[in-house]
Short mmCIF file of C-alpha atoms and ligand atoms in Angstrom, two decimals:
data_model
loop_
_atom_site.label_atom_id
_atom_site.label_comp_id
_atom_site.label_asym_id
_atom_site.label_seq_id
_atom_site.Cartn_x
_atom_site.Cartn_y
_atom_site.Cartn_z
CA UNK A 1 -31.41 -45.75 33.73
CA UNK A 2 -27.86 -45.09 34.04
CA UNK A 3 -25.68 -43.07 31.65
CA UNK A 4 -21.67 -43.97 29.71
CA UNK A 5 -19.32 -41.68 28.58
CA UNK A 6 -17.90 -42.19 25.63
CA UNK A 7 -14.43 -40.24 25.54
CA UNK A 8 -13.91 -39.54 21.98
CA UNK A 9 -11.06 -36.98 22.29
CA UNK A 10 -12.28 -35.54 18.25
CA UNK A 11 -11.32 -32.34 16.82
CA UNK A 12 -15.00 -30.02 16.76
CA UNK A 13 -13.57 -29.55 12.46
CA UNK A 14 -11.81 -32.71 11.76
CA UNK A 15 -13.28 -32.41 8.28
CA UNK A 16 -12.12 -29.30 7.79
CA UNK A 17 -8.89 -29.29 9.10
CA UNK A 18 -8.13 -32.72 7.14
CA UNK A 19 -9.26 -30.06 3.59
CA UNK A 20 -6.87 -27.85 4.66
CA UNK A 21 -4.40 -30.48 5.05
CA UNK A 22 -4.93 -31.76 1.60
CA UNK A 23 -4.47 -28.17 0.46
CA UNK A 24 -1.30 -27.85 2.34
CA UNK A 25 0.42 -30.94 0.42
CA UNK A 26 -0.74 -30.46 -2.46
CA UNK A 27 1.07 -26.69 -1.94
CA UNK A 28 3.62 -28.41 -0.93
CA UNK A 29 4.23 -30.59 -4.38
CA UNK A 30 4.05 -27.94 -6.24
CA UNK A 31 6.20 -25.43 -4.12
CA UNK A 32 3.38 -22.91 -4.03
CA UNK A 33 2.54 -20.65 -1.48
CA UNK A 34 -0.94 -19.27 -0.57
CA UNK A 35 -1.50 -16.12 1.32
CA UNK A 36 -5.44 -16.09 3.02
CA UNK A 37 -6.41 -12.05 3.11
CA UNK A 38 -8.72 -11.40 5.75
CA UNK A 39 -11.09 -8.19 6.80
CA UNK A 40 -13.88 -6.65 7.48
CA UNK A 41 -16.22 -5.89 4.34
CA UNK A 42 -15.44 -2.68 2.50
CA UNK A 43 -11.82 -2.79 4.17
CA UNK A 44 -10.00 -2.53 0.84
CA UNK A 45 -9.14 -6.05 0.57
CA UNK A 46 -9.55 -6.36 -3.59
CA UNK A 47 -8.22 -3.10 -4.18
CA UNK A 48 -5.28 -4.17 -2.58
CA UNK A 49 -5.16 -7.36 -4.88
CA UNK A 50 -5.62 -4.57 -7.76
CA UNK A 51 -2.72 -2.68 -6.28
CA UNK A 52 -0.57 -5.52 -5.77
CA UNK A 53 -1.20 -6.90 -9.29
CA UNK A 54 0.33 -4.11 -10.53
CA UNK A 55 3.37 -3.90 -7.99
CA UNK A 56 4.34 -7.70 -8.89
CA UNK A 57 3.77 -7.55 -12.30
CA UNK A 58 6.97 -9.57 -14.29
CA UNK A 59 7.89 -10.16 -10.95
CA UNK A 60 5.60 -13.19 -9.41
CA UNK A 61 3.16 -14.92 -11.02
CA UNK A 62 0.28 -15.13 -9.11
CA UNK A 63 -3.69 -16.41 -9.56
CA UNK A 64 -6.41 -15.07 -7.22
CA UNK A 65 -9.02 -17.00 -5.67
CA UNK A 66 -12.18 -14.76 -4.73
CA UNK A 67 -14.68 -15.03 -1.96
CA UNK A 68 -18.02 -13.16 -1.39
CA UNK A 69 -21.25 -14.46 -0.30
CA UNK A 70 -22.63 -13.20 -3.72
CA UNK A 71 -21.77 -11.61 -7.00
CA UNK A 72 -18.70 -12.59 -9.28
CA UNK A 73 -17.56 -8.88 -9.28
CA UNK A 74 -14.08 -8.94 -7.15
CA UNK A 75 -12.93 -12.10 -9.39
CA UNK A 76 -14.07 -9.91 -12.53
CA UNK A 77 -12.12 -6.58 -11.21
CA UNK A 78 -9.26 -8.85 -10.39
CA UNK A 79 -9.15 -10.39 -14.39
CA UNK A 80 -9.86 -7.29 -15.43
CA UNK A 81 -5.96 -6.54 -14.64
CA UNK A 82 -4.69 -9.93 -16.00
CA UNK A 83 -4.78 -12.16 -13.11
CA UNK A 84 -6.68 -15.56 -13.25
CA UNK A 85 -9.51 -15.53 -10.82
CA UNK A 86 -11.57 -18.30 -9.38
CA UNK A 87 -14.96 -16.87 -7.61
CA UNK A 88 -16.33 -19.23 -4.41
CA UNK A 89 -19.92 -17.82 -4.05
CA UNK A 90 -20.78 -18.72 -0.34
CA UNK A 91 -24.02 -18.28 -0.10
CA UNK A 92 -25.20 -17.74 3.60
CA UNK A 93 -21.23 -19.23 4.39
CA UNK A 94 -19.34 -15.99 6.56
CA UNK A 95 -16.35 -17.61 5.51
CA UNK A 96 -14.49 -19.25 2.99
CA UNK A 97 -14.77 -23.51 3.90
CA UNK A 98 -11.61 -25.75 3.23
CA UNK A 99 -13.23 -27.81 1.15
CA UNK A 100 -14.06 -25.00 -1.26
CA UNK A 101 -10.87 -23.98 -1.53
CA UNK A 102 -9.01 -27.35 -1.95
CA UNK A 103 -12.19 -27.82 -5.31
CA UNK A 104 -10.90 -24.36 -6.48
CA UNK A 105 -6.89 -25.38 -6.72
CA UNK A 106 -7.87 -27.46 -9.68
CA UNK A 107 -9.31 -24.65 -11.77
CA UNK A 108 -6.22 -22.87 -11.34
CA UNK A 109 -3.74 -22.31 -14.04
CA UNK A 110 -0.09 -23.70 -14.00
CA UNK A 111 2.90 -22.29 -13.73
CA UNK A 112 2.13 -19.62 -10.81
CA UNK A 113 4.39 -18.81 -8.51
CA UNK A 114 1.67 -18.10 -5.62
CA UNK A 115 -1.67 -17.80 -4.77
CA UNK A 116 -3.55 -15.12 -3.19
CA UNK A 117 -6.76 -16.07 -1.60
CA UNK A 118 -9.19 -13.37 -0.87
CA UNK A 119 -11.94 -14.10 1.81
CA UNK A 120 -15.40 -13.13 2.45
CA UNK A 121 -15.03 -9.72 4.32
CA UNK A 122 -15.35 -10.48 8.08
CA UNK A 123 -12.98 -9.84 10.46
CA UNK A 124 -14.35 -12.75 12.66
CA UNK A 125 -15.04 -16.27 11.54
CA UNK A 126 -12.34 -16.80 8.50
CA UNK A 127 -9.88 -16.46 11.18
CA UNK A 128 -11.33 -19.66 12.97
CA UNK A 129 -11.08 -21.67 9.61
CA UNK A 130 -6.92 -22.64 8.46
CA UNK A 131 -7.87 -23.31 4.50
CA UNK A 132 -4.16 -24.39 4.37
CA UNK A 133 -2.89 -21.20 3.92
CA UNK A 134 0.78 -20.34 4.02
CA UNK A 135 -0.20 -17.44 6.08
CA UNK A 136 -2.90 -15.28 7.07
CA UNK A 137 -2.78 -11.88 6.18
CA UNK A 138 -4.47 -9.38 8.29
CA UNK A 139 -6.12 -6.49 6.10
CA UNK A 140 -7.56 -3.42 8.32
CA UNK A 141 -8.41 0.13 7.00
CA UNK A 142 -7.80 3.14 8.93
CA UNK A 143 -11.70 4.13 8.60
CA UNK A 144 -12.49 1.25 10.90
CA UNK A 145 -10.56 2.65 14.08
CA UNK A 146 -7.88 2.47 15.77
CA UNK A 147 -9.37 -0.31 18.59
CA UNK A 148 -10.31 -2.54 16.01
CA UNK A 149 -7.36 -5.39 16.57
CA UNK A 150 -8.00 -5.36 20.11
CA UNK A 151 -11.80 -5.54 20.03
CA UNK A 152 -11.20 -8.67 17.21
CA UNK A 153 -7.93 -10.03 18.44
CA UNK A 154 -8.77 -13.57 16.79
CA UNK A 155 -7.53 -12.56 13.49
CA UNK A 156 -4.48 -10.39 14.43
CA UNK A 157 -3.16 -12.80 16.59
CA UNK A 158 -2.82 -15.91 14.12
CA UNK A 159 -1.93 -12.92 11.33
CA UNK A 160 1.93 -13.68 9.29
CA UNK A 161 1.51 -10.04 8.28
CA UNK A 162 -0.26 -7.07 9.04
CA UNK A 163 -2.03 -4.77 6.75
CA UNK A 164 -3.25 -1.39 7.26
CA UNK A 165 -4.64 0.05 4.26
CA UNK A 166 -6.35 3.45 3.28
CA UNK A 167 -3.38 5.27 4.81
CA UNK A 168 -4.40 8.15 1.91
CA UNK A 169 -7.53 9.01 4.17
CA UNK A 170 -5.53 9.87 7.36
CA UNK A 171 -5.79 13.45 6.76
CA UNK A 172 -9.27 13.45 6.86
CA UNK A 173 -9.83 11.09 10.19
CA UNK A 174 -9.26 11.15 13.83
CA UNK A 175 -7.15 8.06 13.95
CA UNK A 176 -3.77 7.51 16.26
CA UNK A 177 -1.86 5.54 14.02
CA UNK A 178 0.52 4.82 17.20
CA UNK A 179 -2.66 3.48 19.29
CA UNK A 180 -3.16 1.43 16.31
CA UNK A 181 0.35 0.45 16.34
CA UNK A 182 0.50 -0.42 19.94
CA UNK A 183 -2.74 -2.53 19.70
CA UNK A 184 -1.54 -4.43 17.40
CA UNK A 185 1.76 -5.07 18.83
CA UNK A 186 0.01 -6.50 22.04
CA UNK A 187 -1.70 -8.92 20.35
CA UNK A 188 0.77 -9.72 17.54
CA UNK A 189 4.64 -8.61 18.45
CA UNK A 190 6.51 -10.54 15.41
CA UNK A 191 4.61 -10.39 12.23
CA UNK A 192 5.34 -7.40 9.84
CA UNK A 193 2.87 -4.53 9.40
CA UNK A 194 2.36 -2.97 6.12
CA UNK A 195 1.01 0.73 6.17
CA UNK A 196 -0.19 1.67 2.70
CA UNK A 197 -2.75 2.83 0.31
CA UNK A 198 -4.22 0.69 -2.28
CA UNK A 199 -5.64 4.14 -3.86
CA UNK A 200 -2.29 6.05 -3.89
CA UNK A 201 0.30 2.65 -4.23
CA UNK A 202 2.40 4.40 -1.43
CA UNK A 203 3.35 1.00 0.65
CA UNK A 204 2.49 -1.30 -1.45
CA UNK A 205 5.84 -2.14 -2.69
CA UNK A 206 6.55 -3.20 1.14
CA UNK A 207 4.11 -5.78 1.15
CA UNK A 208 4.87 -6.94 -2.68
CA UNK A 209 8.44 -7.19 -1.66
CA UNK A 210 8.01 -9.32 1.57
CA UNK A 211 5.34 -11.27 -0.70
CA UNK A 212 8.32 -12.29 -3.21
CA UNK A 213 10.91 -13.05 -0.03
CA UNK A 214 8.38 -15.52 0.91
CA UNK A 215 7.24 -17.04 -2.03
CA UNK A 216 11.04 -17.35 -3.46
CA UNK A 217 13.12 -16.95 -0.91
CA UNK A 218 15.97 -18.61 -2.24
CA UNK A 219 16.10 -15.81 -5.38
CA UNK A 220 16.30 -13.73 -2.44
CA UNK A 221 19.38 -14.64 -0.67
CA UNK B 1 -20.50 -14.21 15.65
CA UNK B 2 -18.85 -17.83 14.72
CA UNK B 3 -20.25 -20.03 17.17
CA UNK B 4 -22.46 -20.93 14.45
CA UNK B 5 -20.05 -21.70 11.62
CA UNK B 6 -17.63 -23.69 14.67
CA UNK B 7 -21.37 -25.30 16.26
CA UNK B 8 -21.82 -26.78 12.59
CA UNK B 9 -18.28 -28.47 12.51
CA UNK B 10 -19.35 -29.39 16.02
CA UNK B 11 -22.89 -31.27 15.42
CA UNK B 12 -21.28 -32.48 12.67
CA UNK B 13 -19.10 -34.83 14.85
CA UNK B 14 -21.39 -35.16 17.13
CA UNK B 15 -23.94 -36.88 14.49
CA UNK B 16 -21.26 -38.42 13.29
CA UNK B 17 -20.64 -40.76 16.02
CA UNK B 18 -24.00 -41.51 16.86
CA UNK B 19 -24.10 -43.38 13.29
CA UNK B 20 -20.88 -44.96 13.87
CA UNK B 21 -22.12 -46.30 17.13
CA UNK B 22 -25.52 -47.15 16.26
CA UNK B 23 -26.89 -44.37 18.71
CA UNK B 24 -30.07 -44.34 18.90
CA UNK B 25 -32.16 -40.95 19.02
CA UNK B 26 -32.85 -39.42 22.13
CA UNK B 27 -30.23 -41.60 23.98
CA UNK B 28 -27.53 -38.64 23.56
CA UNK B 29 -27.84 -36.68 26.94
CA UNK B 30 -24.53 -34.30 26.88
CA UNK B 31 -21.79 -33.32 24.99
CA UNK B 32 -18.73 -32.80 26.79
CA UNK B 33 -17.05 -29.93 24.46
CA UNK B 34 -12.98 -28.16 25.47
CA UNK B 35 -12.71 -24.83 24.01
CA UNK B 36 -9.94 -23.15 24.96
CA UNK B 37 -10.05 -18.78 26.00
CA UNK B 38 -8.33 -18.19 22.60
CA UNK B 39 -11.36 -19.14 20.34
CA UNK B 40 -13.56 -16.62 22.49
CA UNK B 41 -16.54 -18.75 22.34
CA UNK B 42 -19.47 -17.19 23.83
CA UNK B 43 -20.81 -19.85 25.77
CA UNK B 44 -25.04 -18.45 25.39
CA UNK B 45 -24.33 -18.48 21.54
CA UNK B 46 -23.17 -22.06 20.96
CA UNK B 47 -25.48 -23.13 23.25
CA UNK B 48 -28.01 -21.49 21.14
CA UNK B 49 -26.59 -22.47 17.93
CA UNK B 50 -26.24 -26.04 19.13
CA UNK B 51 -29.93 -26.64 20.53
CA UNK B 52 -31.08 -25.07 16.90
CA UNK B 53 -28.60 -26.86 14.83
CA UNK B 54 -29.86 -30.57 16.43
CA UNK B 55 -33.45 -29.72 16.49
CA UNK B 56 -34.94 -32.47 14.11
CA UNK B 57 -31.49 -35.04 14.56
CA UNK B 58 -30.52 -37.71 16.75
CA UNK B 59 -28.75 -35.66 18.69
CA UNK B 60 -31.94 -33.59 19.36
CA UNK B 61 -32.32 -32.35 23.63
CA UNK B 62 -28.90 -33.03 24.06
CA UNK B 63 -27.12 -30.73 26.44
CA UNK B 64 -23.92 -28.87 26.06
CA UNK B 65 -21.00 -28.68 28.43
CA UNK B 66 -18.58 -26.27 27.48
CA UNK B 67 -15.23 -26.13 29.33
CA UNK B 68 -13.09 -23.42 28.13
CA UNK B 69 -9.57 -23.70 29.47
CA UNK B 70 -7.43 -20.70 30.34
CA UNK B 71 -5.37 -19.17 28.26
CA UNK B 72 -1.39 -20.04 29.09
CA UNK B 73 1.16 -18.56 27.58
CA UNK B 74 5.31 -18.69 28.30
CA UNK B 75 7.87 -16.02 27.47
CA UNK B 76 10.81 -17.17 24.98
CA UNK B 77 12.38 -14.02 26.46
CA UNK B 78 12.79 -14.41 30.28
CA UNK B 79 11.10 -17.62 30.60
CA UNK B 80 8.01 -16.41 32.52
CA UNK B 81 4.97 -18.21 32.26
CA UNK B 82 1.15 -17.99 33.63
CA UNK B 83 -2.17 -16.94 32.42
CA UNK B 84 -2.66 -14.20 29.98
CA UNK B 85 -6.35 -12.43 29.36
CA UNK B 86 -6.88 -11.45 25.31
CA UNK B 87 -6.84 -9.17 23.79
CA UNK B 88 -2.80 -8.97 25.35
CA UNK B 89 -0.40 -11.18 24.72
CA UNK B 90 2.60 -9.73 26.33
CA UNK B 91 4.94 -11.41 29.07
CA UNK B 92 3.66 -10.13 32.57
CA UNK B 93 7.28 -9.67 33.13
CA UNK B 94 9.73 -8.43 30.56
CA UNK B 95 6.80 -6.92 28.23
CA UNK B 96 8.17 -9.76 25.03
CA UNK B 97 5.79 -11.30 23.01
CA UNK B 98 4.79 -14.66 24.52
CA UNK B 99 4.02 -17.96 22.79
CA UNK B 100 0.93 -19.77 23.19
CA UNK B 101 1.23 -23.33 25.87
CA UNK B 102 -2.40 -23.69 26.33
CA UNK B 103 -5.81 -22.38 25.70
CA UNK B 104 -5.90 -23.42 22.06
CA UNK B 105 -7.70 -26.30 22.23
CA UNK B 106 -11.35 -27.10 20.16
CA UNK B 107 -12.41 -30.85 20.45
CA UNK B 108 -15.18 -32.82 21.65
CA UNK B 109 -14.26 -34.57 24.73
CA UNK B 110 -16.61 -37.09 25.51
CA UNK B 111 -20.49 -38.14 24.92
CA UNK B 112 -22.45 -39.00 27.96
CA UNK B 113 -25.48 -41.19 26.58
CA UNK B 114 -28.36 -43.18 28.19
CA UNK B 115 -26.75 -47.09 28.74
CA UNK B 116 -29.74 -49.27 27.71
N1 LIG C 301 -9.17 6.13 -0.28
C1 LIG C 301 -9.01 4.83 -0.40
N2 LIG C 301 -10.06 4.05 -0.69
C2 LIG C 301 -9.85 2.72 -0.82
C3 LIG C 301 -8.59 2.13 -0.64
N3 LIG C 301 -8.71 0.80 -0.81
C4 LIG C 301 -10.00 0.58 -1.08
N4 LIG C 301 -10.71 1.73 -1.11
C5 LIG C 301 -12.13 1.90 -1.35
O1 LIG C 301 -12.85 1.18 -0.35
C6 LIG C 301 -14.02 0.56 -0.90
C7 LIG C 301 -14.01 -0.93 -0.66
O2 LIG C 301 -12.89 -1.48 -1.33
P1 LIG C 301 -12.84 -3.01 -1.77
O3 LIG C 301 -11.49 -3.27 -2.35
O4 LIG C 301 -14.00 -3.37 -2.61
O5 LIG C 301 -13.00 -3.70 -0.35
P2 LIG C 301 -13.09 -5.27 -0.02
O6 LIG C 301 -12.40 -5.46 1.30
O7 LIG C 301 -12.61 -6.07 -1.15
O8 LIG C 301 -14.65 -5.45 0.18
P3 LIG C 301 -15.50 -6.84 0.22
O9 LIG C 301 -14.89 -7.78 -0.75
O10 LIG C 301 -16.87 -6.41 -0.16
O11 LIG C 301 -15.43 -7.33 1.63
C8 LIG C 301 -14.01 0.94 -2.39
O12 LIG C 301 -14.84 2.04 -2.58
C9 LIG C 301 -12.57 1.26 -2.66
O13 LIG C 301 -12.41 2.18 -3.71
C10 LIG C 301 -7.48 2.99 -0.34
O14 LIG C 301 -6.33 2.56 -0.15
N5 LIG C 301 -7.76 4.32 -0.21
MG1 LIG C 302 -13.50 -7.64 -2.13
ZN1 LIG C 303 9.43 -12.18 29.49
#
């Protein structure tokens, strides 16, 4: 028996990427922007949606949409300062799919002005799936190390911005904030890093400034 | 840690064809699969996921064949370009942050299959 090869030449997550596509234009029509936070579990990620709900408050509208492999409870702290939240529950999923996302723009209310996405806490696979995003943004907290961006470099180096948060704990760690700094320029030389604390608000500002520049940026000029 | 959520999009196509073509089980011998250094696929864990994510399909004893394509990179600073190794992605001469020319690539190539 002999074998054929078929040459297909097919994209290993055409589906997907074709979701995130849809997402994209329908961004697009709208003139929305959505921001995809990414990090590892625990890293600070929905406190830092708490923090920036505050710092953009009558400044940018903005609706969250949550996602954990169980539990409701980031969307619920979210609301619970005035933000519409949409949970994904993911079950077994490490990551938020497309297709989840693109179901959840239609729950969303109108008039926002942006959309902040937060995704199930990994530092690993979310990074391997484009939901459509306007950018990723990289969320890392000082407790996790200093060698972290080079040890996951997947994530920091398709990043738009850089976060690292739990800057309030410093004191209390042995962490080189310039190895840090370094590792991450390696991977990632352009994008902006944001050093703050969700706990404290010192930072946030920073990040809730470059947030507006990018979602309006012709209020900006 | 996700060569199983990337071996699901993978199958996925894989099955995906077989129906289109009228593929027969057990006729699917090897999936030609280019993924480039900058996923860092670990080659023992898709192969794992894949043989447990076909068990039970048409695509079921099928091997993989995983090339993964250097990483390439070029310098919008001096110019330079070559092969970088991740975690890095400096130029090798002027220390600039490089831009990504190859190594970036996920797609199934080709299907080798048993002609009747
Ligand atoms: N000291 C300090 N603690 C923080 C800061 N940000 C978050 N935390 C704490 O870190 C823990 C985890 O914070 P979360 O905001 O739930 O982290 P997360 O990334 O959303 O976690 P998952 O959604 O479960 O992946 C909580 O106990 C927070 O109070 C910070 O800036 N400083
Ligand atoms: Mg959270
Ligand atoms: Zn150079």
């Amino acid at each position: 028996m002999s074998t054929a090869q078929i040459h297909i030449h097919r994209a290993v997550m055409d589906d997907s990427l074709r979701e995130a596509a849809a997402t994209r234009a329908w961004l697009a029509e709208r003139r929305l922007k959505m921001f995809n936070f990414i990090g590892s579990p625990g890293a600070g990620k929905t406190a830092l949606l708490e923090a920036l709900a505050d710092a953009l408050a009558g400044r940018l509208k903005f609706a969250v949409i949550e996602g954990d492999c169980a539990t409701a409870r980031d969307a619920e702290r979210v609301a619970a300062r005035g933000i519409s939240a949409i949970q994904i529950v993911t079950g077994d999923g490490c990551h938020l799919p497309a297709a989840a996302v693109h179901q959840a723009l239609a729950d969303l209310p109108g008039g926002m002005d942006c959309i902040l996405v937060e995704n199930v806490g990994n530092l690993v696979c979310p990074a391997a799936f484009d939901i459509g995003e306007t950018a990723k943004i990289a969320v890392l907290s000082v407790t996790e190390g200093e060698d972290k961006p080079l040890k996951y470099p997947g994530l920091f180096r398709k990043a738009g911005a850089l976060v690292l948060t739990k800057t309030d704990l410093l004191p209390h760690l042995r962490f080189n904030m310039d190895t840090c700094r370094q590792a991450i320029r390696q991977i990632n030389s352009a994008a902006p890093l944001f050093e703050l604390s969700a706990k404290t608000g010192t930072g946030v500002a920073a990040l809730a400034d470059w947030l507006q520049a990018q979602t309006n940026p012709i209020l900006q000029a | 840690m996700h060569e199983v959520s990337i071996c699901q999009g993978l199958v996925k196509v894989v099955l995906d064809e077989l129906t289109q073509r009228a593929i027969g089980a057990g006729r699917l011998k090897r999936v030609r699969v280019v993924a480039g250094q900058l996923h860092q696929l670990v080659p023992d864990s898709l192969t794992f996921a894949y043989e447990l994510l076909t068990r039970d399909t048409p695509a079921a004893g099928s091997q993989l064949d995983l090339r993964m394509p250097p990483l390439l990179a070029q310098c919008p600073g001096c110019g330079w370009n070559g092969a970088i190794e991740p975690p890095v992605f400096l130029c090798e001469a002027c220390g600039a942050g490089v831009e990504i020319t190859g190594g970036d690539e996920l797609f199934v190539e080709a299907l080798e299959i048993d002609d009747l």
